[in-house]
Tab-separated table of C-alpha atoms in Angstrom:
chain	number	residue	atom	x	y	z
I	1	UNK	CA	15.827	-1.701	-7.054
I	2	UNK	CA	12.183	-0.424	-8.810
I	3	UNK	CA	11.551	1.888	-11.200
I	4	UNK	CA	13.295	4.963	-11.746
I	5	UNK	CA	12.094	7.555	-9.715
I	6	UNK	CA	11.541	10.071	-12.188
I	7	UNK	CA	9.418	7.216	-13.991
I	8	UNK	CA	6.970	6.870	-10.676
I	9	UNK	CA	5.610	9.510	-9.047
I	10	UNK	CA	4.482	9.959	-5.282
I	11	UNK	CA	0.953	9.541	-6.217
I	12	UNK	CA	1.278	7.133	-8.560
I	13	UNK	CA	3.514	4.608	-6.268
I	14	UNK	CA	0.890	4.504	-3.914
I	15	UNK	CA	-1.941	3.630	-6.316
I	16	UNK	CA	0.324	1.053	-7.737
I	17	UNK	CA	1.642	-0.101	-4.839
I	18	UNK	CA	-1.907	-0.559	-3.087
I	19	UNK	CA	-3.399	-2.000	-6.246
I	20	UNK	CA	-6.349	0.088	-6.941
I	21	UNK	CA	-5.542	0.281	-10.412
I	22	UNK	CA	-5.803	-3.876	-10.535
I	23	UNK	CA	-9.186	-3.811	-9.097
I	24	UNK	CA	-10.414	-0.831	-10.918
I	25	UNK	CA	-9.332	-3.223	-14.086
I	26	UNK	CA	-11.597	-6.053	-12.675
I	27	UNK	CA	-14.391	-3.933	-12.408
I	28	UNK	CA	-13.716	-2.952	-16.605
I	29	UNK	CA	-13.122	-6.224	-17.460
I	30	UNK	CA	-16.321	-7.447	-15.707
I	31	UNK	CA	-18.266	-4.844	-17.660
I	32	UNK	CA	-16.746	-5.334	-21.433
I	33	UNK	CA	-17.501	-9.078	-20.616
I	34	UNK	CA	-21.012	-8.242	-19.764
I	35	UNK	CA	-21.491	-6.131	-22.477
I	36	UNK	CA	-19.252	-8.575	-25.008
I	37	UNK	CA	-21.283	-11.541	-24.342
I	38	UNK	CA	-24.882	-9.372	-24.837
I	39	UNK	CA	-23.526	-8.576	-28.208
I	40	UNK	CA	-22.847	-11.993	-28.809
I	41	UNK	CA	-26.027	-13.337	-27.927
I	42	UNK	CA	-28.101	-10.588	-30.357
I	43	UNK	CA	-25.572	-11.626	-32.979
I	44	UNK	CA	-25.840	-15.335	-32.699
I	45	UNK	CA	-29.729	-15.150	-32.414
I	46	UNK	CA	-30.008	-12.912	-35.370
I	47	UNK	CA	-27.685	-15.323	-37.142
I	48	UNK	CA	-29.761	-18.581	-36.474
I	49	UNK	CA	-32.950	-16.718	-37.434
I	50	UNK	CA	-31.532	-15.678	-40.902
I	51	UNK	CA	-30.519	-19.188	-41.197
I	52	UNK	CA	-33.984	-19.980	-40.723
I	53	UNK	CA	-34.991	-18.161	-43.408
I	54	UNK	CA	-36.273	-15.063	-41.630
I	55	UNK	CA	-35.998	-11.606	-42.272
I	56	UNK	CA	-34.872	-9.377	-39.630
I	57	UNK	CA	-37.169	-6.342	-38.498
I	58	UNK	CA	-34.862	-4.420	-36.115
I	59	UNK	CA	-36.110	-1.245	-34.876
I	60	UNK	CA	-34.212	1.500	-35.052
I	61	UNK	CA	-33.363	1.858	-31.149
I	62	UNK	CA	-32.311	-1.989	-31.485
I	63	UNK	CA	-29.979	-1.281	-34.524
I	64	UNK	CA	-28.424	1.317	-32.048
I	65	UNK	CA	-28.316	0.104	-28.873
I	66	UNK	CA	-26.585	-3.178	-30.444
I	67	UNK	CA	-23.687	-0.166	-32.240
I	68	UNK	CA	-23.614	1.164	-29.348
I	69	UNK	CA	-22.869	-1.829	-27.023
I	70	UNK	CA	-20.433	-2.654	-29.449
I	71	UNK	CA	-18.364	0.695	-29.697
I	72	UNK	CA	-18.496	0.673	-25.727
I	73	UNK	CA	-17.207	-2.631	-25.754
I	74	UNK	CA	-13.993	-2.182	-27.682
I	75	UNK	CA	-13.113	1.458	-25.804
I	76	UNK	CA	-13.210	-0.074	-22.767
I	77	UNK	CA	-11.197	-3.198	-23.921
I	78	UNK	CA	-8.831	-0.132	-25.173
I	79	UNK	CA	-8.819	1.630	-22.074
I	80	UNK	CA	-8.403	-1.486	-20.115
I	81	UNK	CA	-5.301	-2.848	-22.242
I	82	UNK	CA	-3.630	0.682	-21.702
I	83	UNK	CA	-3.941	0.659	-18.357
I	84	UNK	CA	-3.255	-2.931	-17.312
I	85	UNK	CA	-0.162	-3.252	-19.936
I	86	UNK	CA	1.837	-5.024	-16.963
I	87	UNK	CA	-1.311	-7.252	-15.466
I	88	UNK	CA	-1.067	-8.615	-19.471
I	89	UNK	CA	2.763	-9.294	-19.238
I	90	UNK	CA	2.252	-10.901	-15.396
I	91	UNK	CA	-0.844	-12.929	-16.711
I	92	UNK	CA	1.226	-14.163	-20.173
I	93	UNK	CA	4.243	-15.146	-17.371
I	94	UNK	CA	2.084	-16.602	-14.996
I	95	UNK	CA	1.392	-19.468	-17.819
I	96	UNK	CA	4.865	-20.676	-17.248
I	97	UNK	CA	3.512	-21.732	-13.955
I	98	UNK	CA	0.013	-22.406	-14.282
I	99	UNK	CA	-0.153	-24.332	-17.968
I	100	UNK	CA	0.764	-27.835	-16.376
I	101	UNK	CA	-2.749	-26.738	-14.243
I	102	UNK	CA	-5.031	-24.925	-16.763
I	103	UNK	CA	-4.027	-28.340	-19.035
I	104	UNK	CA	-5.391	-30.344	-16.666
I	105	UNK	CA	-8.329	-27.938	-15.634
I	106	UNK	CA	-9.032	-27.831	-19.703
I	107	UNK	CA	-10.058	-31.513	-20.047
I	108	UNK	CA	-11.971	-31.437	-17.082
I	109	UNK	CA	-14.075	-28.604	-18.402
I	110	UNK	CA	-13.828	-30.731	-21.853
I	111	UNK	CA	-15.587	-33.428	-19.967
I	112	UNK	CA	-18.630	-31.668	-18.639
I	113	UNK	CA	-19.162	-29.790	-22.135
I	114	UNK	CA	-19.011	-33.166	-23.481
I	115	UNK	CA	-22.920	-33.569	-22.009
I	116	UNK	CA	-24.961	-30.667	-23.653
I	117	UNK	CA	-22.667	-31.051	-26.872
I	118	UNK	CA	-23.165	-34.680	-27.427
I	119	UNK	CA	-26.883	-34.147	-26.495
I	120	UNK	CA	-27.310	-31.693	-28.765
I	121	UNK	CA	-25.405	-33.297	-31.434
I	122	UNK	CA	-26.945	-37.030	-30.836
I	123	UNK	CA	-30.736	-34.635	-31.048
I	124	UNK	CA	-29.252	-33.716	-34.023
I	125	UNK	CA	-28.575	-36.979	-35.789
I	126	UNK	CA	-32.207	-38.095	-34.718
I	127	UNK	CA	-33.681	-35.074	-36.422
I	128	UNK	CA	-31.582	-35.803	-39.680
I	129	UNK	CA	-32.524	-39.697	-39.267
I	130	UNK	CA	-36.297	-38.701	-39.525
I	131	UNK	CA	-36.076	-36.667	-41.897
I	132	UNK	CA	-34.516	-39.163	-43.899
I	133	UNK	CA	-37.356	-41.458	-42.706
I	134	UNK	CA	-40.004	-39.061	-44.162
I	135	UNK	CA	-38.441	-38.677	-47.910
I	136	UNK	CA	-39.850	-42.032	-48.992
I	137	UNK	CA	-43.131	-41.144	-48.357
I	138	UNK	CA	-43.027	-37.660	-49.712
I	139	UNK	CA	-40.875	-37.432	-52.737
I	140	UNK	CA	-42.701	-34.284	-53.846
I	141	UNK	CA	-40.843	-32.355	-51.348
I	142	UNK	CA	-37.885	-34.416	-51.588
I	143	UNK	CA	-35.602	-31.494	-53.008
I	144	UNK	CA	-36.793	-29.414	-49.799
I	145	UNK	CA	-36.039	-32.073	-47.378
I	146	UNK	CA	-32.532	-32.757	-49.104
I	147	UNK	CA	-32.089	-29.041	-48.065
I	148	UNK	CA	-32.699	-29.491	-44.728
I	149	UNK	CA	-30.495	-32.577	-44.133
I	150	UNK	CA	-27.796	-30.780	-45.403
I	151	UNK	CA	-28.313	-27.933	-43.119
I	152	UNK	CA	-28.850	-30.525	-40.227
I	153	UNK	CA	-25.278	-32.099	-41.206
I	154	UNK	CA	-23.543	-28.498	-41.248
I	155	UNK	CA	-24.992	-28.426	-37.965
I	156	UNK	CA	-23.559	-31.441	-36.700
I	157	UNK	CA	-20.291	-30.384	-38.138
I	158	UNK	CA	-20.454	-26.819	-36.308
I	159	UNK	CA	-21.349	-28.454	-33.021
I	160	UNK	CA	-19.199	-31.684	-33.161
I	161	UNK	CA	-16.226	-30.511	-35.652
I	162	UNK	CA	-14.421	-27.910	-32.761
I	163	UNK	CA	-15.072	-29.999	-30.164
I	164	UNK	CA	-13.159	-33.054	-31.225
I	165	UNK	CA	-10.765	-30.552	-32.857
I	166	UNK	CA	-10.365	-28.917	-29.213
I	167	UNK	CA	-9.973	-31.514	-27.293
I	168	UNK	CA	-7.141	-33.563	-29.576
I	169	UNK	CA	-5.312	-30.155	-29.119
I	170	UNK	CA	-5.628	-30.472	-25.272
I	171	UNK	CA	-4.591	-34.235	-25.507
I	172	UNK	CA	-1.382	-33.419	-27.085
I	173	UNK	CA	-0.631	-29.695	-25.822
I	174	UNK	CA	1.786	-30.713	-23.025
I	175	UNK	CA	4.292	-31.809	-25.511
I	176	UNK	CA	4.662	-27.942	-26.147
I	177	UNK	CA	4.521	-26.918	-22.217
I	178	UNK	CA	7.998	-26.361	-21.291
I	179	UNK	CA	7.018	-25.313	-17.233
I	180	UNK	CA	10.502	-24.568	-15.238
I	181	UNK	CA	9.006	-25.983	-12.475
I	182	UNK	CA	8.827	-29.153	-14.265
I	183	UNK	CA	12.373	-30.493	-13.697
I	184	UNK	CA	13.870	-33.240	-11.314
I	185	UNK	CA	14.781	-32.564	-8.020
I	186	UNK	CA	18.186	-33.033	-8.365
I	187	UNK	CA	18.182	-29.963	-11.173
I	188	UNK	CA	16.466	-27.501	-8.486
I	189	UNK	CA	18.742	-24.514	-7.901
I	190	UNK	CA	19.402	-23.556	-4.425
I	191	UNK	CA	16.488	-21.163	-2.904
I	192	UNK	CA	17.048	-17.476	-4.130
I	193	UNK	CA	18.139	-15.006	-1.303
I	194	UNK	CA	16.496	-11.993	-0.307
I	195	UNK	CA	16.798	-8.147	-0.771
I	196	UNK	CA	14.666	-5.965	1.435
I	197	UNK	CA	12.898	-3.767	-0.923
I	198	UNK	CA	13.530	-0.399	0.949
I	199	UNK	CA	13.592	-2.412	3.841
I	200	UNK	CA	10.926	-4.509	5.276
I	201	UNK	CA	7.737	-2.044	4.092
I	202	UNK	CA	5.302	-4.601	4.973
I	203	UNK	CA	6.219	-3.887	9.070
I	204	UNK	CA	7.813	-0.268	9.266
I	205	UNK	CA	7.659	2.527	6.858
I	206	UNK	CA	9.758	2.297	3.990
I	207	UNK	CA	13.265	4.204	3.852
I	208	UNK	CA	13.656	4.326	7.778
I	209	UNK	CA	16.322	2.441	10.149
I	210	UNK	CA	13.085	0.582	11.423
I	211	UNK	CA	12.413	-0.779	8.023
I	212	UNK	CA	15.871	-2.303	7.629
I	213	UNK	CA	16.275	-3.245	10.841
I	214	UNK	CA	12.815	-5.617	10.326
I	215	UNK	CA	14.235	-6.509	7.533
I	216	UNK	CA	17.733	-8.464	9.169
I	217	UNK	CA	15.175	-9.524	11.273
I	218	UNK	CA	13.128	-11.548	8.965
I	219	UNK	CA	16.680	-12.776	7.268
I	220	UNK	CA	17.443	-10.513	4.346
I	221	UNK	CA	20.861	-10.873	2.949
I	222	UNK	CA	20.945	-7.535	1.332
I	223	UNK	CA	19.254	-4.177	1.442
I	224	UNK	CA	17.863	-1.983	-1.200
I	225	UNK	CA	16.991	1.963	-0.916
I	226	UNK	CA	17.203	5.203	-2.880
I	227	UNK	CA	19.764	7.621	-2.350
I	228	UNK	CA	18.878	11.499	-2.925
I	229	UNK	CA	21.623	14.244	-2.023
I	230	UNK	CA	20.477	17.240	0.264
I	231	UNK	CA	21.078	20.456	-0.638
I	232	UNK	CA	23.738	20.814	2.009
I	233	UNK	CA	25.456	17.278	0.276
I	234	UNK	CA	24.378	15.158	2.875
I	235	UNK	CA	23.082	11.469	0.989
I	236	UNK	CA	19.495	10.208	2.548
I	237	UNK	CA	17.245	7.684	2.235
I	238	UNK	CA	13.745	8.497	0.121
I	239	UNK	CA	12.127	6.876	-3.125
I	240	UNK	CA	9.986	9.858	-4.242
I	241	UNK	CA	11.114	13.170	-5.579
I	242	UNK	CA	9.286	14.926	-3.086
I	243	UNK	CA	8.186	14.642	0.567
I	244	UNK	CA	4.664	14.511	0.346
I	245	UNK	CA	3.812	10.937	0.509
I	246	UNK	CA	6.248	9.712	3.318
I	247	UNK	CA	6.801	12.543	5.889
I	248	UNK	CA	4.810	15.276	7.122
I	249	UNK	CA	5.970	17.616	5.138
I	250	UNK	CA	2.334	18.925	4.294
I	251	UNK	CA	2.143	19.789	8.035
I	252	UNK	CA	5.540	21.554	8.939
I	253	UNK	CA	5.550	23.592	5.539
I	254	UNK	CA	2.593	23.173	3.019
I	255	UNK	CA	3.505	25.532	0.674
I	256	UNK	CA	6.429	23.184	-0.257
I	257	UNK	CA	4.824	19.637	-0.256
I	258	UNK	CA	5.562	19.068	-3.635
I	259	UNK	CA	9.123	20.701	-3.645
I	260	UNK	CA	11.952	18.431	-4.845
I	261	UNK	CA	13.479	16.931	-1.878
I	262	UNK	CA	17.193	17.655	-2.799
I	263	UNK	CA	16.259	21.268	-2.679
I	264	UNK	CA	16.126	21.133	1.184
I	265	UNK	CA	18.782	21.345	3.644
I	266	UNK	CA	19.703	18.265	5.944
I	267	UNK	CA	19.051	20.016	9.360
I	268	UNK	CA	15.896	20.973	8.010
I	269	UNK	CA	15.069	17.404	6.782
I	270	UNK	CA	16.320	15.454	9.864
I	271	UNK	CA	13.351	17.409	11.791
I	272	UNK	CA	10.530	15.890	9.563
I	273	UNK	CA	8.593	12.187	10.198
I	274	UNK	CA	9.223	9.532	8.046
I	275	UNK	CA	6.454	7.238	10.021
I	276	UNK	CA	3.253	8.527	11.407
I	277	UNK	CA	1.963	8.190	7.492
I	278	UNK	CA	2.481	4.450	7.752
I	279	UNK	CA	-0.245	4.042	10.785
I	280	UNK	CA	-2.962	6.358	8.718
I	281	UNK	CA	-5.205	3.282	6.957
I	282	UNK	CA	-5.785	5.655	4.045
I	283	UNK	CA	-1.991	5.584	3.263
I	284	UNK	CA	-1.242	2.026	4.095
I	285	UNK	CA	1.022	0.963	1.518
I	286	UNK	CA	-0.117	-2.648	0.910
I	287	UNK	CA	-3.394	-4.291	1.299
I	288	UNK	CA	-3.949	-7.172	3.887
I	289	UNK	CA	-1.338	-5.893	6.311
I	290	UNK	CA	-0.594	-7.202	9.711
I	291	UNK	CA	-1.277	-4.984	12.677
I	292	UNK	CA	1.586	-3.977	14.614
I	293	UNK	CA	2.074	-4.659	17.967
I	294	UNK	CA	1.514	-1.143	20.064
I	295	UNK	CA	5.582	-0.776	20.649
I	296	UNK	CA	5.753	-1.072	16.957
I	297	UNK	CA	3.417	1.597	16.447
I	298	UNK	CA	4.868	3.899	18.677
I	299	UNK	CA	8.334	2.584	17.023
I	300	UNK	CA	6.980	3.682	13.682
I	301	UNK	CA	5.514	7.113	14.970
I	302	UNK	CA	9.187	8.420	15.675
I	303	UNK	CA	11.057	7.181	12.813
I	304	UNK	CA	12.874	10.150	10.814
I	305	UNK	CA	14.566	10.008	7.507
I	306	UNK	CA	18.113	8.077	7.879
I	307	UNK	CA	21.104	9.288	6.104
I	308	UNK	CA	23.112	6.490	4.034
I	309	UNK	CA	25.430	6.521	6.766
I	310	UNK	CA	22.898	4.942	8.933
I	311	UNK	CA	22.298	2.393	6.437
I	312	UNK	CA	26.154	1.442	5.827
I	313	UNK	CA	26.517	1.316	9.997
I	314	UNK	CA	24.143	-1.434	9.976
I	315	UNK	CA	24.789	-3.428	6.566
I	316	UNK	CA	28.424	-3.413	8.130
I	317	UNK	CA	27.417	-4.570	11.504
I	318	UNK	CA	25.046	-7.277	10.018
I	319	UNK	CA	26.869	-8.524	6.961
I	320	UNK	CA	24.540	-7.468	4.617
I	321	UNK	CA	24.782	-6.497	1.245
I	322	UNK	CA	23.696	-2.955	0.148
I	323	UNK	CA	22.380	-2.036	-3.237
I	324	UNK	CA	20.205	1.300	-4.422
I	325	UNK	CA	19.145	3.729	-6.916
I	326	UNK	CA	21.000	7.091	-7.218
I	327	UNK	CA	19.195	9.738	-9.200
I	328	UNK	CA	20.871	12.728	-10.481
I	329	UNK	CA	20.139	16.004	-8.324
I	330	UNK	CA	17.985	18.387	-10.472
I	331	UNK	CA	19.726	21.477	-11.902
I	332	UNK	CA	21.748	23.971	-9.933
I	333	UNK	CA	21.712	21.570	-7.204
I	334	UNK	CA	25.643	21.771	-5.713
I	335	UNK	CA	26.189	18.338	-6.172
I	336	UNK	CA	24.659	18.202	-9.685
I	337	UNK	CA	28.032	17.081	-11.650
I	338	UNK	CA	29.705	15.345	-8.532
I	339	UNK	CA	27.085	13.714	-6.906
I	340	UNK	CA	28.503	9.941	-7.934
I	341	UNK	CA	31.629	10.865	-6.053
I	342	UNK	CA	30.292	11.876	-3.148
I	343	UNK	CA	28.470	9.188	-2.471
I	344	UNK	CA	31.589	7.014	-3.267
I	345	UNK	CA	33.621	9.226	-0.867
I	346	UNK	CA	30.315	8.621	2.176
I	347	UNK	CA	30.404	5.106	1.546
I	348	UNK	CA	34.279	4.506	1.552
I	349	UNK	CA	34.538	6.716	4.810
I	350	UNK	CA	32.057	4.605	6.620
I	351	UNK	CA	34.470	1.955	6.443
I	352	UNK	CA	31.901	-0.919	5.238
I	353	UNK	CA	33.460	-4.239	3.483
I	354	UNK	CA	33.696	-2.698	-0.180
I	355	UNK	CA	32.226	-6.516	-1.653
I	356	UNK	CA	29.110	-5.633	0.551
I	357	UNK	CA	28.232	-2.440	-1.754
I	358	UNK	CA	26.252	-3.965	-5.123
I	359	UNK	CA	27.039	-0.488	-7.265
I	360	UNK	CA	24.010	-0.025	-9.547
I	361	UNK	CA	24.159	3.709	-10.862
I	362	UNK	CA	25.947	3.745	-14.175
I	363	UNK	CA	26.686	7.566	-14.679
I	364	UNK	CA	30.643	7.972	-13.848
I	365	UNK	CA	31.019	4.508	-13.740
I	366	UNK	CA	34.402	4.321	-14.236
I	367	UNK	CA	35.321	6.689	-11.397
I	368	UNK	CA	34.049	4.412	-9.291
I	369	UNK	CA	35.644	1.465	-10.617
I	370	UNK	CA	38.800	3.300	-10.143
I	371	UNK	CA	38.317	5.028	-6.361
I	372	UNK	CA	36.736	1.577	-5.130
I	373	UNK	CA	37.769	-1.620	-7.315
I	374	UNK	CA	36.211	-3.873	-4.572
I	375	UNK	CA	32.294	-2.809	-5.083
I	376	UNK	CA	30.117	-5.298	-7.340
I	377	UNK	CA	29.447	-4.005	-10.490
I	378	UNK	CA	25.725	-4.144	-11.540
I	379	UNK	CA	24.046	-3.838	-14.803
I	380	UNK	CA	20.802	-3.531	-15.935
I	381	UNK	CA	18.780	-5.353	-18.689
I	382	UNK	CA	21.631	-4.942	-21.346
I	383	UNK	CA	23.379	-7.125	-24.323
I	384	UNK	CA	26.113	-9.632	-22.891
I	385	UNK	CA	28.189	-7.801	-25.415
I	386	UNK	CA	27.725	-4.190	-23.286
I	387	UNK	CA	28.159	-6.133	-20.086
I	388	UNK	CA	30.930	-7.693	-21.054
I	389	UNK	CA	32.668	-4.628	-22.153
I	390	UNK	CA	31.796	-3.034	-18.767
I	391	UNK	CA	33.310	-6.445	-17.271
I	392	UNK	CA	29.706	-6.725	-15.370
I	393	UNK	CA	28.365	-9.901	-14.107
I	394	UNK	CA	25.370	-8.854	-11.974
I	395	UNK	CA	22.477	-7.584	-13.126
I	396	UNK	CA	19.223	-6.019	-11.677
I	397	UNK	CA	16.110	-6.263	-13.597
I	398	UNK	CA	12.479	-6.405	-13.465
I	399	UNK	CA	11.335	-9.707	-13.727
I	400	UNK	CA	8.754	-9.287	-16.633
I	401	UNK	CA	11.721	-7.540	-19.015
I	402	UNK	CA	14.277	-10.557	-18.028
I	403	UNK	CA	11.581	-13.143	-18.885
I	404	UNK	CA	10.348	-12.178	-21.752
I	405	UNK	CA	13.754	-10.866	-23.297
I	406	UNK	CA	15.746	-14.594	-22.772
I	407	UNK	CA	16.286	-15.183	-19.519
I	408	UNK	CA	18.353	-18.301	-20.954
I	409	UNK	CA	20.991	-16.306	-22.597
I	410	UNK	CA	22.475	-14.978	-18.853
I	411	UNK	CA	21.852	-17.821	-17.357
I	412	UNK	CA	24.119	-19.502	-19.865
I	413	UNK	CA	27.034	-16.710	-19.689
I	414	UNK	CA	26.603	-17.295	-15.997
I	415	UNK	CA	25.395	-13.927	-14.934
I	416	UNK	CA	24.240	-13.722	-11.481
I	417	UNK	CA	20.561	-12.214	-11.392
I	418	UNK	CA	18.991	-10.193	-9.299
I	419	UNK	CA	14.837	-10.097	-9.904
I	420	UNK	CA	12.549	-7.171	-8.598
I	421	UNK	CA	9.953	-7.077	-7.236
I	422	UNK	CA	8.699	-10.167	-6.415
I	423	UNK	CA	6.076	-10.652	-4.030
I	424	UNK	CA	3.778	-13.391	-4.517
I	425	UNK	CA	4.867	-16.987	-4.022
I	426	UNK	CA	4.293	-18.095	-7.323
I	427	UNK	CA	6.888	-15.512	-8.760
I	428	UNK	CA	9.126	-16.688	-6.195
I	429	UNK	CA	8.736	-20.029	-7.371
I	430	UNK	CA	9.003	-19.569	-10.984
I	431	UNK	CA	12.478	-17.550	-9.968
I	432	UNK	CA	13.550	-20.617	-7.686
I	433	UNK	CA	12.881	-23.080	-10.434
I	434	UNK	CA	14.441	-20.872	-12.927
I	435	UNK	CA	17.795	-20.972	-10.674
I	436	UNK	CA	17.947	-16.925	-10.061
I	437	UNK	CA	20.191	-16.298	-7.602
I	438	UNK	CA	18.206	-13.548	-5.460
I	439	UNK	CA	14.902	-11.364	-5.510
I	440	UNK	CA	14.131	-7.961	-4.244
I	441	UNK	CA	10.647	-8.315	-2.442
I	442	UNK	CA	8.433	-6.195	0.068
I	443	UNK	CA	7.482	-8.987	1.699
I	444	UNK	CA	10.472	-11.282	3.121
I	445	UNK	CA	8.357	-12.973	5.961
I	446	UNK	CA	6.376	-14.697	3.817
I	447	UNK	CA	8.384	-15.817	1.108
I	448	UNK	CA	11.231	-16.927	3.471
I	449	UNK	CA	8.504	-19.595	5.115
I	450	UNK	CA	8.479	-21.078	1.044
I	451	UNK	CA	10.990	-24.207	1.547
I	452	UNK	CA	10.376	-25.660	-1.905
I	453	UNK	CA	8.759	-24.296	-4.766
I	454	UNK	CA	5.168	-24.052	-5.097
I	455	UNK	CA	3.673	-26.189	-8.128
I	456	UNK	CA	6.960	-28.266	-8.646
I	457	UNK	CA	6.425	-31.290	-10.217
I	458	UNK	CA	8.840	-33.804	-12.048
I	459	UNK	CA	8.511	-34.630	-15.755
I	460	UNK	CA	7.571	-38.013	-15.231
I	461	UNK	CA	5.186	-37.130	-12.847
I	462	UNK	CA	3.631	-35.005	-14.810
I	463	UNK	CA	3.386	-37.119	-18.116
I	464	UNK	CA	1.774	-39.800	-15.346
I	465	UNK	CA	-1.277	-37.166	-14.279
I	466	UNK	CA	-1.198	-36.154	-18.074
I	467	UNK	CA	-1.814	-39.939	-19.671
I	468	UNK	CA	-3.730	-40.591	-16.689
I	469	UNK	CA	-6.565	-37.528	-17.306
I	470	UNK	CA	-6.380	-37.812	-20.836
I	471	UNK	CA	-7.337	-41.440	-20.428
I	472	UNK	CA	-9.905	-40.660	-17.881
I	473	UNK	CA	-11.520	-38.063	-20.182
I	474	UNK	CA	-11.581	-40.347	-22.851
I	475	UNK	CA	-13.565	-43.217	-21.471
I	476	UNK	CA	-16.286	-40.350	-19.825
I	477	UNK	CA	-16.638	-38.710	-23.421
I	478	UNK	CA	-17.017	-41.626	-24.771
I	479	UNK	CA	-19.355	-43.113	-22.050
I	480	UNK	CA	-21.552	-39.533	-22.175
I	481	UNK	CA	-21.715	-40.013	-26.362
I	482	UNK	CA	-22.815	-43.877	-26.031
I	483	UNK	CA	-25.449	-42.809	-23.251
I	484	UNK	CA	-27.614	-40.203	-25.154
I	485	UNK	CA	-26.946	-42.103	-28.410
I	486	UNK	CA	-28.771	-45.175	-27.103
């Protein structure tokens, strides 16, 4: 279960899936870094010149350039923050896993930086000693030389004090690090199970029977999809509101390319091809997808839009759970107000075991509870009081929202949690260490190969590494300062 279909158009879905925004953000961030570094260099240079008593004779073009670079940097940073909001959240979330390793890396960098810092610090001390020595011979310049000594001491403080403060902070920062993957082995929960996000969309066209069958082959315990209702009341599987991205509607009926998919009858929808797009290089939904065999290419090329009934038959046969989004049909649709009841009727008629249905849609939930008490009711990221009021013990949530809104409370209340969309091994490891029950993923094949959380370590082992690195770095930094002092 990803975002509500209304929140993600077909074109934007492709962009987010392929990661184009991510790479453009990296380019933008690099430009900002270069411009900021240039501006900072000019400002530092200007400050040092003023410190030495020099006047800044800037040409008008220099002033305009500095102002322009500053404005451009701020503007680009604002654009990046606006379009990379989720990436910043992911960056912050990654610290739950990588904080211990960043700590060790920062300690190593401080050892490396100690060489130029100690060299410059000792040079300033040598200059200060020389000035004090010369003062005894030139009493008439004593006042001026005292002023120079104060400036040298100030520079020493500017160079040495921040270094010492940062170093001491890094030495004790592990006290405040609480990574879920730092725990005793016996406290580690079971490996999360998988829901195939629209099947297995890296090895088959999403929301087709090929995709769902491949998800079953790869070990999915559940299948995720999105259901729409045709104009003649047939529930079918499709994520987007229109048919442009994942069918050949633009070839069959170009004038209807952007029409709502619920506006077509099933007789027409069943004739569309739902797999050829997957084989086009420019339409690949993921980077670094493995090449398919010729047999799989041919199979993908002939995929059609499936009905909900097809998915239910597969789930019943393989004993797999089914979870789905169910957006409301557009106004004037025959099933506008009864679409939930239609879907419930189709599910019950399929004879699938009721407990295999994870019912997520919130509209008309009371009717669903009455007619299908065996369905497992699933909520979203609601308060515990709201979940308790609806007697819901399972939630399906975006991993970013959950980790930033209080995972501990839901775990304490014994709420079963499914996270979406989890594709990266480090994120899956975080979910595993956090005792998450299941994840919705595009990449079952990769995650199923993980037999132990990445970046996992016991508290004793981390403490040993922490103290060892601190001790070694203290010895090395002391030796470097001693070397330059001598």
